PDB file of C-alpha atoms in Angstrom:
ATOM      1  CA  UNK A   1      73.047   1.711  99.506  1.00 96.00           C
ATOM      2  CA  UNK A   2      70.358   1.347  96.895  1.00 98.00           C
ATOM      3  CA  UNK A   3      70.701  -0.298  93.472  1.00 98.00           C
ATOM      4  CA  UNK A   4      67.854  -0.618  90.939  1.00 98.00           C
ATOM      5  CA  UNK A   5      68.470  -3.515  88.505  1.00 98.00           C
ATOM      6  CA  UNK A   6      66.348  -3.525  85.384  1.00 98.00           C
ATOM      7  CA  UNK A   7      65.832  -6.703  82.661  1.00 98.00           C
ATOM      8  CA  UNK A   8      64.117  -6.317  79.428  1.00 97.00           C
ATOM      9  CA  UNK A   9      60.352  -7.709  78.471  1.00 95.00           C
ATOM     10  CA  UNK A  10      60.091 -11.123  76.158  1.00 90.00           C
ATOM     11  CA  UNK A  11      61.702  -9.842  72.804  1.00 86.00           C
ATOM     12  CA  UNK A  12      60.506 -11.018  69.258  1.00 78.00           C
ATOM     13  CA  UNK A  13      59.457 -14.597  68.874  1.00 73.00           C
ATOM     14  CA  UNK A  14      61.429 -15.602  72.285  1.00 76.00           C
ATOM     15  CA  UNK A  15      59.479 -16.990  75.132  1.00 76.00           C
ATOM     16  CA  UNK A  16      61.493 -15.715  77.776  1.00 85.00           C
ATOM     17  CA  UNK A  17      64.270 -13.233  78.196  1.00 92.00           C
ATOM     18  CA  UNK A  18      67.308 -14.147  80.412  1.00 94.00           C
ATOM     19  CA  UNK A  19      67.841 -10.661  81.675  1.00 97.00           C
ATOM     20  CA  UNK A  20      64.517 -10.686  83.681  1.00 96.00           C
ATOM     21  CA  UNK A  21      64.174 -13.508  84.371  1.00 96.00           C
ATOM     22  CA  UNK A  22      67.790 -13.135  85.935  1.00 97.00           C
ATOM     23  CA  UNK A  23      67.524  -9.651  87.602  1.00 98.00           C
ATOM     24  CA  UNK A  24      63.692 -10.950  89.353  1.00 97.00           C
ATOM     25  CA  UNK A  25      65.253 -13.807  90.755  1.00 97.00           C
ATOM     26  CA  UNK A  26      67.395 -11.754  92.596  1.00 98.00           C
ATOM     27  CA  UNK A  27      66.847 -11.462  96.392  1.00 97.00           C
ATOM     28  CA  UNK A  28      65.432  -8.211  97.650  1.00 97.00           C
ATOM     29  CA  UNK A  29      68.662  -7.685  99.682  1.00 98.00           C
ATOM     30  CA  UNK A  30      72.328  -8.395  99.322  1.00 96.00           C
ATOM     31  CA  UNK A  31      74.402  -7.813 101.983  1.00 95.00           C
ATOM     32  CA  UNK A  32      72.297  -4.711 103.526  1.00 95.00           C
ATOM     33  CA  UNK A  33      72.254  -3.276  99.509  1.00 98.00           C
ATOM     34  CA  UNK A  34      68.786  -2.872  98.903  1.00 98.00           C
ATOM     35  CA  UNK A  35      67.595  -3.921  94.904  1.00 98.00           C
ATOM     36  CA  UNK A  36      64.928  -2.774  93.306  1.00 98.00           C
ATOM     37  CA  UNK A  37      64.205  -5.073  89.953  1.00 98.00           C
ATOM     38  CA  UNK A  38      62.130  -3.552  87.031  1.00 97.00           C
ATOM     39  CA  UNK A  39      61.263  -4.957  83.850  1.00 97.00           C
ATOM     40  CA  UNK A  40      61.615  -2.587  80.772  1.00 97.00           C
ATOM     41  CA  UNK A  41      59.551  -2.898  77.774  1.00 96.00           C
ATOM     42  CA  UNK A  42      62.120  -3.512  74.982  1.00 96.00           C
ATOM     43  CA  UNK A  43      60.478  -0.220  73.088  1.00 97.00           C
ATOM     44  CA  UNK A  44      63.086   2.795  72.699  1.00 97.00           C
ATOM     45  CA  UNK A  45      61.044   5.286  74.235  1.00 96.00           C
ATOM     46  CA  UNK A  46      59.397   3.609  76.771  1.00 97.00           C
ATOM     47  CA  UNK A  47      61.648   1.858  78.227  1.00 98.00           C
ATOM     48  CA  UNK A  48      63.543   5.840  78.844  1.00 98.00           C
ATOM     49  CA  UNK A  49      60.214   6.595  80.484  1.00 98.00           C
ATOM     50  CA  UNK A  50      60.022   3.580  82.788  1.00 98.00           C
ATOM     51  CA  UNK A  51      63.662   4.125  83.925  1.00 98.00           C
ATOM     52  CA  UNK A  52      63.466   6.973  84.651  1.00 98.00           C
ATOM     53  CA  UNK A  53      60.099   7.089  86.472  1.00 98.00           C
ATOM     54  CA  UNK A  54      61.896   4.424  88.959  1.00 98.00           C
ATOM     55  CA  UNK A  55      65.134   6.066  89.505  1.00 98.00           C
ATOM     56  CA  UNK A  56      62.721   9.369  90.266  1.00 97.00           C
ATOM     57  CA  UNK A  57      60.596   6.760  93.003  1.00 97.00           C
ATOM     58  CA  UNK A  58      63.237   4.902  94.358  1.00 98.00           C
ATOM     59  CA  UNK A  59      66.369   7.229  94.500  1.00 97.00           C
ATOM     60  CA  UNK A  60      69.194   4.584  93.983  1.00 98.00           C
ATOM     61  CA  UNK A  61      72.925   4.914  94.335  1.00 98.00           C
ATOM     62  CA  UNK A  62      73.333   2.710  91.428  1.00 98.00           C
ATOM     63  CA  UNK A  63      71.468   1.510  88.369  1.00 98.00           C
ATOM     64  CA  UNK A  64      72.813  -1.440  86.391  1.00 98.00           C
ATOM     65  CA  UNK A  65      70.755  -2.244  83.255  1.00 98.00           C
ATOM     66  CA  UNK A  66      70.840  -6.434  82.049  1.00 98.00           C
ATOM     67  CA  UNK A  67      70.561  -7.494  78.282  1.00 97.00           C
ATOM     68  CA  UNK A  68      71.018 -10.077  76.194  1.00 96.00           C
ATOM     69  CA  UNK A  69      73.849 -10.222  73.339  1.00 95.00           C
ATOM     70  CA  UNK A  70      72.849 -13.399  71.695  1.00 91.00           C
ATOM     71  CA  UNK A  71      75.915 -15.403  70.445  1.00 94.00           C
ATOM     72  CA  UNK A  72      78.472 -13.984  73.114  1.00 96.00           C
ATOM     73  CA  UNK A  73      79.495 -16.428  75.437  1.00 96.00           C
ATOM     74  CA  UNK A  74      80.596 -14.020  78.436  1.00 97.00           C
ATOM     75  CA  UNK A  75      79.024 -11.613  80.725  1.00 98.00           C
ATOM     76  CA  UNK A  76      79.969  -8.284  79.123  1.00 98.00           C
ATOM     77  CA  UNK A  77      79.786  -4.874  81.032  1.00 98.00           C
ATOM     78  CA  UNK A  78      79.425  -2.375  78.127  1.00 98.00           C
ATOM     79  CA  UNK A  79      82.604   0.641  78.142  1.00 98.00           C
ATOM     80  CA  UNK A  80      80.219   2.881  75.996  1.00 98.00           C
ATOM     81  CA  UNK A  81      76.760   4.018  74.318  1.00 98.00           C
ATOM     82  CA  UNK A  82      76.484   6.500  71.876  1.00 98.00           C
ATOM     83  CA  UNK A  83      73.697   8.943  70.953  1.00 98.00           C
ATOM     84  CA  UNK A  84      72.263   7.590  67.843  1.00 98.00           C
ATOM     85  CA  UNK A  85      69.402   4.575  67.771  1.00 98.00           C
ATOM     86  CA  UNK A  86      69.815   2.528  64.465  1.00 98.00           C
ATOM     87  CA  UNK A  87      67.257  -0.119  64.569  1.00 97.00           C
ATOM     88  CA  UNK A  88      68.043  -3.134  62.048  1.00 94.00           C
ATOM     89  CA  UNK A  89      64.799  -4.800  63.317  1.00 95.00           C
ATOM     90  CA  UNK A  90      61.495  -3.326  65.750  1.00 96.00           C
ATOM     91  CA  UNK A  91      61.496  -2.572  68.787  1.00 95.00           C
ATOM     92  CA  UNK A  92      58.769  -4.738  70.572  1.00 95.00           C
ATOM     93  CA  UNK A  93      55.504  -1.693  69.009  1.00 95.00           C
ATOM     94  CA  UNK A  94      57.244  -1.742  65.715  1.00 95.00           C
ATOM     95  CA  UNK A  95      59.178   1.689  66.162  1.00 95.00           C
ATOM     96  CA  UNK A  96      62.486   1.295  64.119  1.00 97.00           C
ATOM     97  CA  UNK A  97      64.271   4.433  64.040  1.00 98.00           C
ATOM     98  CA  UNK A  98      67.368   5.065  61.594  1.00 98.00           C
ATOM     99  CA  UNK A  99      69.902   7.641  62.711  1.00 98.00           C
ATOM    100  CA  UNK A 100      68.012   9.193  65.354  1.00 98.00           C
ATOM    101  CA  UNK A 101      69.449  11.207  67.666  1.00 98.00           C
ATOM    102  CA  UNK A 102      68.847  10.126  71.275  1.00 98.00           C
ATOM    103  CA  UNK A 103      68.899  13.706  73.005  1.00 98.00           C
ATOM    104  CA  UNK A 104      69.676  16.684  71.333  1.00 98.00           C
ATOM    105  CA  UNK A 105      71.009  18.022  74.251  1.00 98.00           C
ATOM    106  CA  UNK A 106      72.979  15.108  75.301  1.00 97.00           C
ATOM    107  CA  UNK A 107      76.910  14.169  74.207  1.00 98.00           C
ATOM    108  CA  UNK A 108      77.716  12.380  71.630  1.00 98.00           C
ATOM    109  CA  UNK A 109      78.790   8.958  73.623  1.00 98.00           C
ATOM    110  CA  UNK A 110      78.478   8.533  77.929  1.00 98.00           C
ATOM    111  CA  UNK A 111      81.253   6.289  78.952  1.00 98.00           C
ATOM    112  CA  UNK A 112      80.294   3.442  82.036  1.00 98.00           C
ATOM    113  CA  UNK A 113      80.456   4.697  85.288  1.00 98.00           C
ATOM    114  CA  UNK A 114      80.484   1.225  86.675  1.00 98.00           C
ATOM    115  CA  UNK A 115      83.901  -0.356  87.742  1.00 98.00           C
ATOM    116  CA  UNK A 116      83.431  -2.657  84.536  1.00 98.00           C
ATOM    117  CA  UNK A 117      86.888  -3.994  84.766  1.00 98.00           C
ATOM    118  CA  UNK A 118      86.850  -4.443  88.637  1.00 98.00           C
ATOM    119  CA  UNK A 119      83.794  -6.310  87.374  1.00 98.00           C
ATOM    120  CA  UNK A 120      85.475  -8.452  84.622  1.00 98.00           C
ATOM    121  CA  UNK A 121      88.022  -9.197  87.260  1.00 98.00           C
ATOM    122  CA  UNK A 122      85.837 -10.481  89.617  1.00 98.00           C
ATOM    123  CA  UNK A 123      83.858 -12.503  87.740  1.00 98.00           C
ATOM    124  CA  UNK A 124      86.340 -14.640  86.094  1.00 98.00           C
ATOM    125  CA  UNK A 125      88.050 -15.278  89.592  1.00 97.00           C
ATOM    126  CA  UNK A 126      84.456 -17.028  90.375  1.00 98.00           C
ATOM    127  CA  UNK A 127      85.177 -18.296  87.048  1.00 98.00           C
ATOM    128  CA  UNK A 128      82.188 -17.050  85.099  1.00 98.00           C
ATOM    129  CA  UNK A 129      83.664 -15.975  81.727  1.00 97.00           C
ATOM    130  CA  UNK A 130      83.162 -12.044  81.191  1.00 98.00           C
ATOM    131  CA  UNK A 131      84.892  -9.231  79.593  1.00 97.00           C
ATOM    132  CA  UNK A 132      84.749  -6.042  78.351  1.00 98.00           C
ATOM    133  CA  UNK A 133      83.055  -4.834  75.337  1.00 97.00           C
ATOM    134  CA  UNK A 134      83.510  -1.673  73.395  1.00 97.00           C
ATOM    135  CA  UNK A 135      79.755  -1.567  71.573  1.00 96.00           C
ATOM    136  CA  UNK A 136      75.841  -2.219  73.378  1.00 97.00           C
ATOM    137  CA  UNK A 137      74.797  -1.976  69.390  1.00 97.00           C
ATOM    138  CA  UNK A 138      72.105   0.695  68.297  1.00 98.00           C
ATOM    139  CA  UNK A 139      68.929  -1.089  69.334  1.00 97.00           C
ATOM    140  CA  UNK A 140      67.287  -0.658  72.780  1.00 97.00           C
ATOM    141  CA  UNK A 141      69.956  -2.215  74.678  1.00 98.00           C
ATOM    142  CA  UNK A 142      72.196   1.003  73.641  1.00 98.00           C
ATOM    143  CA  UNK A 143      69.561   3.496  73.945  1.00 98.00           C
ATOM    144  CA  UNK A 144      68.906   2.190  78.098  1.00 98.00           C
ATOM    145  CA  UNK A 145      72.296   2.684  78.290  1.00 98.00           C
ATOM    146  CA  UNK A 146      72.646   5.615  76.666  1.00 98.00           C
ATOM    147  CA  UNK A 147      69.801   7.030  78.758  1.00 98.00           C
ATOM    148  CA  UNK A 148      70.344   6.026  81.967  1.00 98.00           C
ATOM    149  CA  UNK A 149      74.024   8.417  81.728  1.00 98.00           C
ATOM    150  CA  UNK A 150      72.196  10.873  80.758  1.00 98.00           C
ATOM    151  CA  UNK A 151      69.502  11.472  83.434  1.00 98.00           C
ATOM    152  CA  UNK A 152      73.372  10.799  85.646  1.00 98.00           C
ATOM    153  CA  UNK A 153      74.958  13.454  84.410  1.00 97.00           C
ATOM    154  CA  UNK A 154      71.578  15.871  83.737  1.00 97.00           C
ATOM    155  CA  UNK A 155      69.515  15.110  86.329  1.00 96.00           C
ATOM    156  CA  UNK A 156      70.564  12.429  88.961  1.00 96.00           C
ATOM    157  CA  UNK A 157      74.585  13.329  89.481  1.00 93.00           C
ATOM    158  CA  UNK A 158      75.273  11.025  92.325  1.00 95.00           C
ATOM    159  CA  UNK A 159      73.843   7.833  90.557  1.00 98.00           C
ATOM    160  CA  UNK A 160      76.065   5.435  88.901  1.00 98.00           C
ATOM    161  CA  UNK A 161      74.889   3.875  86.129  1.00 98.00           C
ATOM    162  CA  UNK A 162      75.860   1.267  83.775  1.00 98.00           C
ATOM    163  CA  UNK A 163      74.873  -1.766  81.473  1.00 98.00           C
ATOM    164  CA  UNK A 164      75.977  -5.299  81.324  1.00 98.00           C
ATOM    165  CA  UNK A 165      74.878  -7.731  78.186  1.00 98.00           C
ATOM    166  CA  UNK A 166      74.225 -11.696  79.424  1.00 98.00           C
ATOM    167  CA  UNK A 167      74.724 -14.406  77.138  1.00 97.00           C
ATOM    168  CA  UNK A 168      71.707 -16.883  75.475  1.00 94.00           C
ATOM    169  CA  UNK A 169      70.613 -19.400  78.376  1.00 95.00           C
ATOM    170  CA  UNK A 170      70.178 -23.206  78.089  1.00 93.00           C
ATOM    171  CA  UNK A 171      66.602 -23.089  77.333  1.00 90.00           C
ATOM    172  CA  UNK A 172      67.113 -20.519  74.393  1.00 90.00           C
ATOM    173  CA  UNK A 173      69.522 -22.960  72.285  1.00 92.00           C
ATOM    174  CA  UNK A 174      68.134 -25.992  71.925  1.00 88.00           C
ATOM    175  CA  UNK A 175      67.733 -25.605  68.387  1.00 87.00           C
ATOM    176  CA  UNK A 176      70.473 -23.106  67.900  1.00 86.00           C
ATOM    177  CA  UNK A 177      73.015 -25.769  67.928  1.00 88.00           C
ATOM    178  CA  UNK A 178      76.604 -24.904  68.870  1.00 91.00           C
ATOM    179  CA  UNK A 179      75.579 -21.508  69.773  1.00 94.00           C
ATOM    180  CA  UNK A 180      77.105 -20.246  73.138  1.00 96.00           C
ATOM    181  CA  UNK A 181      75.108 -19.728  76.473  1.00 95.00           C
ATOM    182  CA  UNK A 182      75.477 -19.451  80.419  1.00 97.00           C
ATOM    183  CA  UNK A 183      73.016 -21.210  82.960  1.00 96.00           C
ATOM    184  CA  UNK A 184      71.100 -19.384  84.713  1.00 96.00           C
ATOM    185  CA  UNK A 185      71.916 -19.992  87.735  1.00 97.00           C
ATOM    186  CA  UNK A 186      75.805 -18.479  87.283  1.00 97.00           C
ATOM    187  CA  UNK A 187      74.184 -15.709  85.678  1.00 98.00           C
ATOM    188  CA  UNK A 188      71.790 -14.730  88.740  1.00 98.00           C
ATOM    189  CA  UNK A 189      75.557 -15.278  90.856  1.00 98.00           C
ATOM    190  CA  UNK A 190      76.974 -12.664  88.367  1.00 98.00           C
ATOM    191  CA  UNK A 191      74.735 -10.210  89.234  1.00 98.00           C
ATOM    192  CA  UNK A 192      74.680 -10.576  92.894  1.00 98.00           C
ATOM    193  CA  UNK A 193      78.759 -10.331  92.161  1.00 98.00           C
ATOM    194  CA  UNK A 194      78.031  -7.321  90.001  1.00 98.00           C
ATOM    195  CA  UNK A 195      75.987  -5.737  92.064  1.00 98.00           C
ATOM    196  CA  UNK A 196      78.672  -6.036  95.434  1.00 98.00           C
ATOM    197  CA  UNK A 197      81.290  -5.362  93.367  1.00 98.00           C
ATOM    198  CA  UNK A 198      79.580  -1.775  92.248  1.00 98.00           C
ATOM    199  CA  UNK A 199      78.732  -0.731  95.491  1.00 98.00           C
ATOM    200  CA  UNK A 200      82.364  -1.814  97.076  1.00 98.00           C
ATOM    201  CA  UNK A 201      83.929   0.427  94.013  1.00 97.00           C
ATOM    202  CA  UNK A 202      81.540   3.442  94.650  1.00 97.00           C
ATOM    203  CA  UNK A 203      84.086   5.573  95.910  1.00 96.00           C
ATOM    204  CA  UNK A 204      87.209   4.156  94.347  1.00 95.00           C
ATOM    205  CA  UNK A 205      88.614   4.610  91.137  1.00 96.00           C
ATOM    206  CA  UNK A 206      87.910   0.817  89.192  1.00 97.00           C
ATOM    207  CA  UNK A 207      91.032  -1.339  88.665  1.00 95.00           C
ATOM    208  CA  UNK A 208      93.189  -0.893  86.106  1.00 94.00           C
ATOM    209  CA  UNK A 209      93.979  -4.341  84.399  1.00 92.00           C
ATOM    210  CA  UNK A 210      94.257  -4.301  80.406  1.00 93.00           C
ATOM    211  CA  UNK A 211      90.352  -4.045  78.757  1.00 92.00           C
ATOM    212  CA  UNK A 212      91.614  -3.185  75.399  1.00 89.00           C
ATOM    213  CA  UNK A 213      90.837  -4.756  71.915  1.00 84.00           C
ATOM    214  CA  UNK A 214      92.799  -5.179  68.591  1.00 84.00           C
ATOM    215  CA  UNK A 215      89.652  -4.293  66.467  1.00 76.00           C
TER     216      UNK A 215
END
């Protein structure tokens, strides 16, 4: 089984960025899965490009995307991304797009075809907060996530793909006082949990335990 992992480039004014610097300290093989980590540029278009020229190279069974969701203080697999990028701020080049259409060709919203609540389940048994969430936003996050279902259910049919946001870490909030984060070292045990927990469900339906919000 094959699973490429990507993280997102330094964002902004931030000297680091938890997702890659989570996904590339993964080992190279877990449990006879073999990983393939990429960095993304955190640029709308470009990162589509990069993706996609690595799922075309390394042919995975599975591609999990990592972000960041500053100011949430679980791992959340994303349910959904919709076809629209709505950029409040630049991407990393300055593009900010405002009700742009993703791909023409492509549905409105692709739902996760990770086991996200199989996911949720497992990682609070290892007691590493996480739950569901119901929006990845309108920046880049969304749009990696919106993309990589595409090219699943255009061009690649047997991949599943997915995206999970990561809190702040310790090193992002020392002057963000009281805001929430994870150390880094449960997040890069996440993953690895993530990443068994995808391949283990690849042929199962996920488990159904409650995922649902008020509002």
């Amino acid at each position: 089984m094959r699973v490429l992992i990507t993280g997102f480039d330094k964002f902004g004014g931030e000297s680091i960025n938890p997702s890659s610097l989570c996904v590339n300290s993964l080992p190279d093989v877990i449990d006879n899965i073999e990983i393939k980590k990429i960095t993304l540029p955190t640029v709308f278009k470009d990162s589509s490009r990069v993706l996609e020229e690595n799922i075309d190279s390394f042919s995975p069974n599975i591609v999990i995307c990592i972000g960041q969701a500053g100011g949430r203080s679980k791992i959340t697999p994303e349910r959904i991304a919709i076809n629209i990028d709505d950029a409040r701020i630049p991407d990393n080049i300055g593009n900010s797009p405002i009700d742009e259409v993703i791909r023409k060709d492509g549905e409105n919203a692709y739902f996760s075809t990770l086991p996200i609540k199989a996911i949720v389940d497992e990682l609070n048994k290892n007691n590493i907060p996480s739950a569901i969430s119901n929006t990845a936003g309108t920046f880049v996050c969304n749009h990696i996530m919106y993309e990589s279902l595409y090219l699943a259910s255009k061009k690649y049919p047997n991949i599943k793909a997915g995206f999970i946001h990561i809190p702040y870490i310790e090193e992002q909030v020392k002057d963000k006082p009281n805001m929430p984060f994870m150390k880094k070292e449960d997040i890069i045990i996440a993953l690895e949990l993530i990443i068994k927990t995808s391949v283990n469900y690849f042929d199962k339906e996920d488990t159904k335990i409650t995922g649902g919000l008020e509002h």
